[in-house]
Coordinates of C-alpha atoms in Angstrom, one line a residue:
M1 CA -62.7 -40.4 -27.6
W2 CA -66.1 -42.0 -27.7
T3 CA -66.4 -41.1 -24.1
L4 CA -65.9 -37.7 -24.2
A5 CA -68.5 -37.1 -27.2
F6 CA -71.1 -38.8 -25.1
C7 CA -70.2 -36.7 -22.1
T8 CA -70.3 -33.5 -24.3
V9 CA -73.5 -34.8 -25.9
N10 CA -75.3 -35.2 -22.5
A11 CA -73.7 -31.8 -21.4
L12 CA -75.5 -29.9 -24.2
G13 CA -78.6 -31.3 -22.9
Y14 CA -79.9 -33.4 -26.0
D15 CA -81.1 -37.1 -25.4
C16 CA -80.2 -39.2 -27.7
K17 CA -83.4 -41.7 -27.4
T18 CA -85.6 -39.0 -28.2
L19 CA -84.0 -38.0 -31.6
P20 CA -84.6 -40.8 -34.4
S21 CA -81.8 -42.4 -35.9
V22 CA -80.5 -40.7 -38.7
A23 CA -81.0 -37.4 -36.8
R24 CA -79.3 -39.0 -33.6
I25 CA -75.9 -40.4 -35.9
W26 CA -75.9 -37.2 -37.4
K27 CA -75.5 -35.0 -34.5
F28 CA -73.3 -37.6 -32.8
N29 CA -70.7 -37.0 -35.7
V30 CA -71.1 -33.3 -35.6
C31 CA -70.4 -33.5 -31.6
R32 CA -67.5 -35.7 -32.1
F33 CA -66.1 -33.5 -35.1
W34 CA -66.6 -30.6 -32.9
L35 CA -64.9 -32.2 -29.7
Q36 CA -61.9 -33.1 -31.7
K37 CA -61.1 -30.0 -33.1
R38 CA -61.5 -28.3 -29.8
V39 CA -59.0 -30.7 -28.0
L40 CA -56.4 -30.5 -30.9
N41 CA -56.6 -26.4 -30.1
L42 CA -56.1 -26.6 -26.5
V43 CA -53.3 -29.3 -26.8
L44 CA -51.4 -27.1 -29.4
E45 CA -52.1 -23.8 -28.2
G46 CA -51.8 -24.4 -24.8
G47 CA -55.1 -23.5 -23.6
E48 CA -57.3 -24.1 -20.5
V49 CA -56.1 -26.9 -18.5
M50 CA -58.3 -29.9 -19.1
W51 CA -59.7 -32.3 -16.9
W52 CA -57.0 -34.9 -17.6
G53 CA -53.9 -32.2 -16.5
T54 CA -51.8 -30.1 -18.6
P55 CA -49.3 -31.0 -21.0
Q56 CA -46.1 -31.1 -20.3
H57 CA -44.5 -28.8 -22.9
V58 CA -47.2 -26.6 -22.3
S59 CA -46.3 -26.3 -18.5
S60 CA -42.6 -26.3 -19.4
R61 CA -43.4 -23.1 -21.9
R62 CA -45.6 -21.2 -19.3
A63 CA -42.3 -21.5 -16.8
E64 CA -40.0 -20.1 -19.1
A65 CA -42.3 -17.4 -19.6
A66 CA -43.0 -16.5 -15.8
E67 CA -38.9 -16.5 -15.4
A68 CA -38.6 -14.5 -18.3
E69 CA -41.0 -11.9 -16.8
R70 CA -39.7 -12.1 -13.6
M71 CA -35.7 -11.7 -14.8
A72 CA -37.4 -8.2 -16.9
A73 CA -39.0 -7.2 -13.4
A74 CA -35.8 -7.1 -11.5
V75 CA -33.6 -5.3 -14.2
P76 CA -34.3 -1.4 -13.5
S77 CA -35.6 0.1 -16.4
L78 CA -33.6 2.8 -18.1
G79 CA -34.8 6.4 -16.9
P80 CA -33.7 9.9 -16.3
T81 CA -32.0 8.5 -13.2
P82 CA -28.3 7.2 -13.4
M83 CA -28.0 3.5 -12.8
D84 CA -24.8 1.5 -12.1
L85 CA -23.8 -2.2 -13.6
D86 CA -22.0 -4.0 -11.2
V87 CA -19.2 -5.8 -14.1
K88 CA -16.3 -8.0 -12.8
Q89 CA -12.7 -7.0 -13.5
T90 CA -10.9 -9.6 -15.1
G91 CA -7.4 -8.1 -14.9
S92 CA -5.4 -5.0 -15.7
A93 CA -3.7 -4.3 -18.7
E94 CA -0.9 -3.1 -16.8
N95 CA -0.4 -6.9 -15.1
L96 CA -0.8 -8.4 -18.1
S97 CA 1.8 -6.4 -19.6
T98 CA 4.5 -7.0 -16.7
G99 CA 3.6 -10.3 -16.7
R100 CA 4.5 -10.6 -20.6
L101 CA 7.8 -8.9 -20.1
R102 CA 8.5 -11.2 -17.2
S103 CA 8.2 -14.2 -19.1
L104 CA 10.3 -12.5 -22.1
L105 CA 13.0 -12.2 -19.5
A106 CA 13.1 -15.7 -18.1
S107 CA 12.8 -17.3 -21.5
K108 CA 15.6 -14.6 -23.0
E109 CA 13.7 -14.0 -25.9
C110 CA 14.2 -10.7 -27.9
C111 CA 16.9 -9.4 -25.7
D112 CA 19.3 -7.1 -27.4
L113 CA 21.2 -6.2 -24.1
V114 CA 24.1 -7.9 -22.0
F115 CA 25.4 -6.2 -18.8
V116 CA 28.5 -8.0 -17.8
A117 CA 29.0 -8.6 -14.3
G118 CA 32.3 -10.3 -13.6
D119 CA 32.0 -13.5 -15.1
E120 CA 28.2 -13.2 -15.3
H121 CA 26.3 -12.1 -18.2
I122 CA 23.0 -10.5 -17.7
E123 CA 20.4 -10.2 -20.5
A124 CA 17.8 -7.7 -20.8
H125 CA 15.7 -5.5 -23.3
A126 CA 17.0 -1.9 -24.0
V127 CA 13.6 -0.6 -24.8
V128 CA 12.4 -1.5 -21.5
L129 CA 15.1 -0.2 -19.4
A130 CA 15.3 3.3 -21.7
A131 CA 11.3 3.8 -21.0
S132 CA 11.8 2.9 -17.3
S133 CA 14.8 5.5 -16.7
S134 CA 15.8 8.7 -18.6
S135 CA 19.2 8.9 -17.5
F136 CA 19.7 5.3 -18.8
Y137 CA 17.9 6.5 -22.3
N138 CA 20.4 9.2 -22.4
F139 CA 23.3 7.0 -22.0
L140 CA 22.0 4.5 -24.7
R141 CA 22.0 7.4 -27.3
R142 CA 25.5 7.8 -27.1
N143 CA 26.0 4.8 -28.5
P144 CA 27.2 5.4 -32.2
A145 CA 25.4 2.5 -33.4
L146 CA 22.1 3.3 -32.8
G147 CA 22.9 6.2 -35.6
K148 CA 21.4 8.8 -33.2
A149 CA 23.2 12.1 -32.0
A150 CA 24.3 12.1 -28.4
P151 CA 22.7 14.3 -25.8
T152 CA 24.6 17.5 -24.5
E153 CA 23.8 16.9 -20.8
G154 CA 23.2 13.9 -18.9
S155 CA 24.7 10.3 -18.5
D156 CA 27.7 11.4 -17.1
E157 CA 27.3 9.6 -13.6
M158 CA 26.3 6.4 -15.9
Q159 CA 29.7 7.0 -17.1
E160 CA 31.1 6.0 -13.8
L161 CA 29.1 2.9 -13.5
F162 CA 28.8 1.2 -17.2
S163 CA 31.1 1.0 -20.0
M164 CA 29.3 0.4 -23.5
Q165 CA 30.8 -1.9 -26.2
T166 CA 29.6 -3.1 -29.4
V167 CA 30.1 -6.3 -30.5
P168 CA 29.1 -7.6 -34.2
V169 CA 27.1 -10.9 -34.5
P170 CA 29.0 -13.7 -36.3
P171 CA 27.8 -15.0 -39.3
E172 CA 25.6 -18.3 -39.6
T173 CA 28.2 -21.5 -39.8
G174 CA 26.0 -22.9 -42.8
G175 CA 25.6 -20.0 -45.3
E176 CA 28.6 -18.3 -47.0
A177 CA 30.0 -15.1 -45.7
P178 CA 28.8 -12.1 -47.5
E179 CA 30.2 -10.6 -50.4
P180 CA 31.8 -6.9 -49.6
A181 CA 30.0 -4.2 -51.2
A182 CA 31.9 -2.8 -54.5
E183 CA 33.2 0.6 -54.2
P184 CA 31.1 3.3 -56.2
V185 CA 32.7 4.3 -59.9
A186 CA 32.5 7.7 -61.0
P187 CA 30.5 8.4 -63.4
V188 CA 32.2 10.0 -66.4
A189 CA 31.3 13.4 -67.7
P190 CA 29.4 13.1 -70.9
E191 CA 30.8 14.9 -74.2
K192 CA 27.4 15.9 -75.2
P193 CA 25.1 17.7 -72.3
T194 CA 22.0 16.4 -73.8
E195 CA 22.9 12.6 -72.6
T196 CA 22.4 11.8 -69.3
K197 CA 21.9 8.3 -69.2
P198 CA 25.2 7.4 -67.2
E199 CA 23.9 9.7 -64.3
T200 CA 20.8 8.2 -63.5
E201 CA 22.6 4.3 -63.6
A202 CA 24.9 5.5 -60.8
A203 CA 22.6 6.9 -58.3
P204 CA 20.4 3.3 -57.7
S205 CA 24.2 1.9 -57.0
Q206 CA 24.8 4.1 -53.8
A207 CA 21.3 3.0 -52.3
P208 CA 22.2 -0.5 -51.3
I209 CA 25.3 1.0 -49.4
E210 CA 23.3 3.5 -47.1
L211 CA 20.5 1.2 -46.5
S212 CA 22.9 -1.7 -45.4
K213 CA 24.1 0.7 -42.2
P214 CA 20.9 0.1 -39.7
A215 CA 21.0 -3.5 -40.8
D216 CA 24.4 -3.9 -39.2
A217 CA 23.5 -1.8 -36.4
A218 CA 20.6 -4.5 -35.7
K219 CA 22.6 -7.3 -35.9
A220 CA 25.2 -5.9 -33.4
E221 CA 25.1 -6.8 -30.0
M222 CA 25.2 -4.2 -27.1
R223 CA 27.2 -5.0 -23.9
I224 CA 27.5 -3.2 -21.1
H225 CA 30.4 -3.6 -18.6
V226 CA 29.9 -3.1 -14.9
N227 CA 32.6 -1.2 -13.1
G228 CA 32.4 -2.2 -9.1
L229 CA 28.6 -3.3 -9.1
S230 CA 27.5 -6.7 -7.9
S231 CA 25.3 -9.1 -10.4
E232 CA 23.2 -9.6 -7.5
A233 CA 22.4 -6.1 -7.3
L234 CA 21.6 -6.0 -11.4
H235 CA 19.2 -8.8 -10.3
V236 CA 17.3 -6.9 -7.8
M237 CA 17.1 -3.4 -10.2
L238 CA 15.9 -5.8 -13.3
D239 CA 13.2 -7.5 -11.0
Y240 CA 12.1 -4.3 -9.7
I241 CA 11.8 -2.7 -13.3
Y242 CA 10.2 -5.8 -14.8
N243 CA 7.5 -5.9 -12.1
G244 CA 6.3 -2.5 -12.9
C245 CA 8.6 -0.6 -10.8
G246 CA 7.9 -2.2 -7.6
G247 CA 4.4 -3.5 -7.9
A248 CA 2.2 -5.0 -5.2
S249 CA 3.8 -8.5 -5.7
W250 CA 7.6 -7.6 -5.8
Q251 CA 9.4 -7.8 -2.7
Y252 CA 12.9 -6.2 -2.0
A253 CA 15.7 -8.7 -0.9
A254 CA 19.4 -8.2 -0.3
T255 CA 21.5 -10.7 1.3
N256 CA 24.0 -8.4 2.6
A257 CA 25.0 -5.0 3.1
Q258 CA 27.4 -4.6 0.0
V259 CA 24.6 -5.5 -2.3
N260 CA 22.1 -2.9 -0.3
K261 CA 24.7 -0.7 -1.2
D262 CA 25.3 -1.2 -5.0
V263 CA 21.2 -1.0 -5.2
L264 CA 21.1 2.2 -3.2
R265 CA 23.9 3.7 -5.8
L266 CA 21.6 2.0 -8.9
A267 CA 18.7 3.5 -7.9
R268 CA 20.5 7.0 -7.5
N269 CA 21.8 7.1 -11.1
F270 CA 18.7 5.4 -12.4
G271 CA 16.3 7.7 -10.7
F272 CA 14.1 4.7 -9.2
G273 CA 13.0 6.7 -6.0
R274 CA 11.1 4.0 -4.6
L275 CA 13.9 1.4 -4.9
H276 CA 16.3 3.8 -3.1
E277 CA 13.6 3.9 0.0
H278 CA 13.4 0.3 0.1
A279 CA 17.2 0.3 0.3
A280 CA 17.1 3.1 3.0
R281 CA 14.7 1.4 5.0
W282 CA 17.1 -1.9 5.1
L283 CA 19.8 0.0 6.9
G284 CA 17.4 0.4 9.7
T285 CA 16.9 -3.6 10.2
G286 CA 18.8 -5.9 12.1
L287 CA 21.3 -3.3 14.0
T288 CA 24.2 -4.7 16.2
T289 CA 27.3 -3.4 17.6
E290 CA 29.1 -5.1 14.8
N291 CA 27.5 -3.3 11.6
V292 CA 26.0 -0.2 13.4
L293 CA 29.4 1.5 12.4
E294 CA 29.1 0.4 8.9
R295 CA 25.4 1.7 8.8
L296 CA 25.9 5.2 9.8
V297 CA 29.1 5.6 7.2
T298 CA 26.3 4.4 4.4
C299 CA 24.1 6.6 5.6
E300 CA 26.6 9.7 5.8
E301 CA 27.7 8.6 1.9
F302 CA 24.6 8.6 0.5
G303 CA 23.3 11.7 2.4
L304 CA 20.7 9.9 4.5
G305 CA 20.3 12.2 7.3
L306 CA 17.4 11.5 9.0
L307 CA 18.1 7.8 9.0
R308 CA 21.6 8.4 10.7
E309 CA 20.3 10.9 13.5
K310 CA 17.7 7.9 14.5
I311 CA 20.5 5.2 14.8
T312 CA 22.6 7.8 16.8
E313 CA 19.8 8.6 19.2
R314 CA 18.9 4.9 19.8
L315 CA 22.8 4.1 20.4
A316 CA 23.2 7.1 23.0
L317 CA 20.2 5.4 24.8
R318 CA 22.6 2.3 25.9
P319 CA 25.8 3.5 27.2
A320 CA 27.5 0.2 27.4
E321 CA 26.9 -0.5 23.4
L322 CA 27.9 3.2 23.1
M323 CA 31.2 2.6 24.5
Q324 CA 31.7 -0.4 22.9
V325 CA 31.3 1.2 19.6
C326 CA 33.4 4.5 20.6
S327 CA 36.4 2.1 21.5
S328 CA 36.6 0.2 18.3
P329 CA 39.8 1.4 16.3
E330 CA 37.5 1.6 13.2
I331 CA 35.8 5.0 14.2
T332 CA 38.7 7.1 14.3
K333 CA 38.4 7.1 10.5
H334 CA 35.2 8.6 11.3
P335 CA 35.7 11.3 13.4
R336 CA 32.4 13.5 12.3
I337 CA 30.7 10.3 13.1
L338 CA 32.1 10.0 16.5
Q339 CA 31.4 13.6 17.3
D340 CA 27.7 13.4 16.5
L341 CA 27.5 10.2 18.8
L342 CA 29.4 12.3 22.0
V343 CA 26.7 15.3 21.1
Q344 CA 24.2 12.8 21.3
V345 CA 25.5 11.6 24.7
A346 CA 25.4 15.0 26.2
T347 CA 21.8 16.1 25.1
L348 CA 20.5 12.5 26.2
R349 CA 22.5 12.5 29.7
D350 CA 19.7 14.5 31.3
R351 CA 16.7 12.0 30.0
P352 CA 15.4 8.7 31.9
P353 CA 16.0 5.6 30.1
P354 CA 13.4 3.9 28.1
E355 CA 10.8 1.3 30.0
S356 CA 12.4 -1.6 28.0
D357 CA 15.8 -1.6 29.1
V358 CA 16.7 -4.2 31.5
Q359 CA 18.0 -3.0 35.0
R360 CA 21.9 -2.8 35.3
P361 CA 23.8 -4.9 38.2
E362 CA 24.7 -1.5 39.8
A363 CA 21.4 -0.9 40.6
K364 CA 20.4 -4.5 41.7
E365 CA 23.3 -4.0 44.2
S366 CA 21.8 -0.6 45.7
E367 CA 18.5 -2.4 46.1
E368 CA 20.0 -5.2 48.1
K369 CA 21.8 -3.2 50.7
P370 CA 19.1 -1.2 52.6
D371 CA 21.9 0.6 54.7
K372 CA 22.6 2.7 51.9
E373 CA 20.7 5.9 51.2
K374 CA 18.4 5.8 48.3
P375 CA 19.2 8.5 45.7
D376 CA 16.7 11.5 45.7
K377 CA 13.6 11.7 43.5
P378 CA 14.4 14.2 40.7
D379 CA 12.1 17.3 41.6
K380 CA 8.9 17.2 39.9
P381 CA 8.6 20.2 37.8
E382 CA 6.2 23.2 39.6
K383 CA 3.1 23.6 38.4
A384 CA 2.4 26.6 36.5
D385 CA 0.5 29.2 38.7
K386 CA -3.2 29.5 37.5
P387 CA -4.2 32.9 36.8
E388 CA -6.7 34.3 39.5
K389 CA -9.8 34.8 38.3
E390 CA -11.1 38.3 38.9
K391 CA -14.4 38.4 41.2
P392 CA -16.9 41.0 40.9
E393 CA -17.1 43.5 43.9
K394 CA -20.0 42.8 46.2
P395 CA -21.7 45.9 47.5
E396 CA -21.0 46.7 50.8
K397 CA -23.7 46.4 53.7
P398 CA -25.2 49.0 55.8
E399 CA -23.5 49.2 59.5
K400 CA -26.1 47.9 62.1
P401 CA -26.8 50.2 65.1
E402 CA -25.3 49.8 68.3
K403 CA -27.2 47.8 70.6
P404 CA -27.4 49.6 74.4
E405 CA -25.2 48.1 76.9
K406 CA -27.6 46.1 79.7
P407 CA -27.0 46.3 83.0
E408 CA -24.5 44.2 84.9
K409 CA -26.0 41.8 87.2
H410 CA -24.6 41.3 90.5
K411 CA -22.8 38.2 90.7
V412 CA -23.6 36.2 93.8
S413 CA -20.4 34.7 95.7
K414 CA -20.3 31.3 97.0
A415 CA -20.2 32.7 100.8
D416 CA -23.5 34.2 100.6
K417 CA -24.9 31.0 98.9
L418 CA -23.6 28.9 102.2
A419 CA -25.1 31.7 104.4
K420 CA -28.5 31.6 102.6
Q421 CA -28.4 27.9 103.2
E422 CA -27.5 27.4 107.0
K423 CA -30.2 30.1 107.7
P424 CA -33.4 27.7 107.0
Q425 CA -31.5 25.2 109.0
T426 CA -31.1 27.4 112.0
D427 CA -34.6 28.3 112.0
K428 CA -36.1 24.8 111.6
Q429 CA -34.1 23.5 114.8
S430 CA -35.6 26.6 116.7
A431 CA -38.8 25.4 115.8
K432 CA -38.4 21.9 117.1
R433 CA -37.1 23.3 120.1
R434 CA -40.3 25.3 121.1
K435 CA -42.5 22.4 120.0
A436 CA -40.8 20.1 122.6
G437 CA -40.9 22.6 125.2
A438 CA -44.5 23.1 124.8

């Protein structure tokens, strides 16, 4: 501190040696007080950076302020232009509700409905089934224990599959059996018309009797006996309902054809179109010569005409498998299916086989014997004649005038040419003889 005071006094331009002793001491104390106050203000208020560095709490405060300014600049300001906030979705309410319903079904809590399929008892919630299917809701309203009037229409198909029975719940073993309610006593008519006390006293005695009916109905357990359906098909349908009627996590799983047939019947009566579609798609998987007839019968029973047509078309493309199916004794029980197969054979006879089919042994033998004539290739369809384009008529050119005929030149024969060649030779010989004579 003394060093700072000395440096400050020198910086102000005061020379301590030139001042008197009293003034020098006073000036030094004033400078020291001013310097201490200035240093405290800088340290506490976070002022300018001192020569010995910035305090740690001041630098952290400045960093926080800079970070706050940067975040404020990054956030778009609210103005006339709309903006969207990126909010992550934790989960839909539908998924949460279906998950809770599945947990209640697994723990068998709050179950008030029991399906009896053979020796197996399957518990469920009546309100969940009634909310998912209107036909089952109408079927439940036929139960007199619910205290509601039965509907005039609907629920006739449900009567073929289910039969309802109301079973009262037995009383607890630890408590005493409830005493039967006393029969109401008819009030005696008073002698004087002014007295009305007996009538007012008899009315409260009838109230507990009327209120006891819903309580007995709530304690009763509804049992539904399943007629001609497997328990596995019921499990498949309940799994479909408690997963939000075929949610993303649900998968259709039928172990055999009979279970799939029962699921088709349940889906049709409950009105579950998506479940019916999954069961219909199952019929088109894993087709063999052993089960194709059973699949065709199921398609005919449930009115799956398009799927039945596709199966017969695929079977008609393979004559060997088709003959095996047609020769089975069970097909005689279904003449309509046999008729459709024969019609498909007649319509697809002229079509070429698919490329995926394996070559038959007869075709291989014909390739090994070159002496035999190869079958003629099918004639290619004639191309349709293209319409002739009408060309614009060109203007006729004027006829050129005929050229005058040139006079015919006299043709020189070969004899004349030889005669001309012999004449100069004779002339040369005569000239040589004359020279020799001279």
